[in-house]
C-alpha positions as semicolon CSV with decimal commas, in nm:
position;residue;x (nm);y (nm);z (nm)
1;M;-5,293;-0,493;2,682
2;T;-5,196;-0,367;2,274
3;S;-4,953;-0,642;2,134
4;R;-4,632;-0,566;2,015
5;P;-4,554;-0,748;1,665
6;S;-4,272;-1,007;1,690
7;W;-4,083;-0,876;1,456
8;C;-4,051;-0,550;1,696
9;M;-3,895;-0,777;2,037
10;T;-3,688;-0,899;1,771
11;A;-3,499;-0,562;1,675
12;V;-3,546;-0,425;2,085
13;A;-3,327;-0,846;2,158
14;A;-3,053;-0,804;1,856
15;T;-2,995;-0,464;2,022
16;L;-2,939;-0,555;2,355
17;F;-2,744;-0,866;2,229
18;L;-2,476;-0,675;1,996
19;S;-2,407;-0,346;2,278
20;T;-2,331;-0,674;2,523
21;L;-2,007;-0,761;2,177
22;G;-1,979;-0,396;2,159
23;W;-2,015;-0,350;1,715
24;P;-1,591;-0,404;1,691
25;A;-1,643;-0,771;1,789
26;L;-1,882;-0,838;1,467
27;G;-1,663;-0,634;1,211
28;L;-1,869;-0,379;1,194
29;A;-1,624;-0,094;1,329
30;D;-1,453;0,112;1,134
31;T;-1,259;-0,108;0,889
32;K;-1,050;0,070;0,814
33;S;-0,955;0,318;1,083
34;D;-0,917;-0,068;1,331
35;A;-0,680;-0,185;0,981
36;Q;-0,419;0,173;1,002
37;T;-0,438;0,112;1,426
38;A;-0,270;-0,147;1,419
39;A;-0,017;-0,073;1,112
40;D;0,070;0,206;1,229
41;R;0,159;0,008;1,612
42;W;0,306;-0,174;1,393
43;D;0,558;0,121;1,270
44;Q;0,593;0,285;1,599
45;A;0,743;-0,101;1,718
46;Y;0,973;-0,126;1,430
47;N;1,040;0,230;1,421
48;S;1,153;0,282;1,785
49;G;1,379;-0,074;1,789
50;D;1,106;-0,225;2,024
51;M;1,205;-0,558;1,829
52;E;1,043;-0,731;2,141
53;G;0,646;-0,549;2,083
54;L;0,711;-0,582;1,750
55;G;0,747;-0,962;1,783
56;K;0,437;-0,935;1,947
57;L;0,197;-0,804;1,687
58;Y;0,251;-1,147;1,500
59;T;0,061;-1,471;1,549
60;P;0,224;-1,701;1,741
61;D;0,257;-1,969;1,382
62;A;0,267;-1,624;1,240
63;T;0,474;-1,596;0,871
64;V;0,632;-1,305;0,661
65;I;0,651;-1,351;0,262
66;P;0,993;-1,155;0,176
67;K;1,182;-1,181;-0,086
68;G;1,304;-1,474;-0,063
69;A;1,267;-1,725;0,254
70;P;0,982;-1,749;0,457
71;V;1,010;-1,620;0,765
72;N;0,748;-1,808;1,105
73;G;0,698;-1,789;1,439
74;A;1,005;-1,676;1,665
75;G;1,197;-1,595;1,319
76;I;0,991;-1,279;1,273
77;Q;1,161;-1,060;1,564
78;S;1,535;-1,190;1,466
79;F;1,430;-1,056;1,058
80;F;1,294;-0,711;1,139
81;A;1,583;-0,672;1,376
82;G;1,877;-0,761;1,121
83;L;1,690;-0,530;0,864
84;K;1,683;-0,237;1,115
85;A;2,067;-0,288;1,245
86;K;2,165;-0,274;0,871
87;G;2,027;0,084;0,866
88;F;1,680;-0,013;0,763
89;D;1,463;0,337;0,923
90;S;1,159;0,563;0,899
91;H;0,842;0,278;0,818
92;K;0,549;0,412;0,707
93;T;0,214;0,184;0,678
94;T;-0,108;0,341;0,454
95;V;-0,351;0,126;0,488
96;N;-0,617;0,097;0,170
97;A;-0,818;-0,155;0,172
98;A;-0,960;-0,379;0,510
99;T;-1,210;-0,629;0,445
100;P;-1,311;-0,807;0,764
101;K;-1,403;-1,168;0,734
102;D;-1,489;-1,366;1,053
103;N;-1,243;-1,328;1,299
104;L;-0,967;-1,179;1,026
105;M;-0,913;-0,891;0,800
106;V;-0,767;-0,864;0,510
107;L;-0,565;-0,527;0,493
108;T;-0,379;-0,404;0,227
109;G;-0,163;-0,046;0,175
110;R;0,166;0,115;0,065
111;W;0,435;0,027;0,276
112;S;0,756;0,318;0,233
113;M;1,124;0,365;0,456
114;T;1,432;0,460;0,390
115;G;1,791;0,292;0,408
116;P;2,130;0,212;0,237
117;G;2,154;0,307;-0,045
118;E;2,449;0,346;-0,330
119;G;2,741;0,493;-0,134
120;G;2,583;0,552;0,165
121;A;2,350;0,764;0,134
122;K;1,957;0,723;0,167
123;K;1,698;0,611;0,021
124;T;1,363;0,608;-0,022
125;F;1,268;0,202;-0,012
126;E;0,826;0,158;-0,134
127;G;0,543;-0,018;-0,239
128;N;0,250;-0,250;-0,184
129;W;0,231;-0,528;0,082
130;V;-0,080;-0,803;0,233
131;N;-0,148;-0,806;0,596
132;V;-0,433;-1,043;0,764
133;M;-0,437;-1,053;1,123
134;E;-0,648;-1,212;1,326
135;R;-0,876;-1,059;1,594
136;Q;-0,677;-1,190;1,951
137;G;-0,936;-1,031;2,275
138;N;-0,942;-0,704;2,164
139;E;-0,584;-0,728;1,991
140;W;-0,527;-0,715;1,555
141;R;-0,195;-0,952;1,543
142;T;-0,117;-1,068;1,244
143;V;-0,108;-1,431;1,054
144;L;0,096;-1,323;0,672
145;H;0,272;-1,008;0,673
146;T;0,372;-1,016;0,260
147;W;0,510;-0,711;0,021
148;N;0,650;-0,606;-0,223
């Protein structure tokens, strides 16, 4: 019987172990694609007016930092419902970068939306945003959300 080098057996064991975890659990999947999928889910919930669904995209202890005072936990859903009620709509998020950090992912990108402008005309608003997301099971949930 021929003996195999120990590195070969280690590689086989590592491959079997990693396949049981799944690449996304290790942050080795297409991170930017995962991030854009999460951002698209947020846009869809907001644009459709599904504030309950939008609230579920955040962790219970999440913080949103808009201009003014931070909003936490259950107040997040109400904050975005208030924006929607004021006529802010057609939100679109584009992820420019996504960096995995253990069970966290730091996302940066651009956002745009329409809202009431002067004289009642629709105006486009846009800027940069940062999200910190945490993996919970197979889902990404926002822990921190801010923009300018």
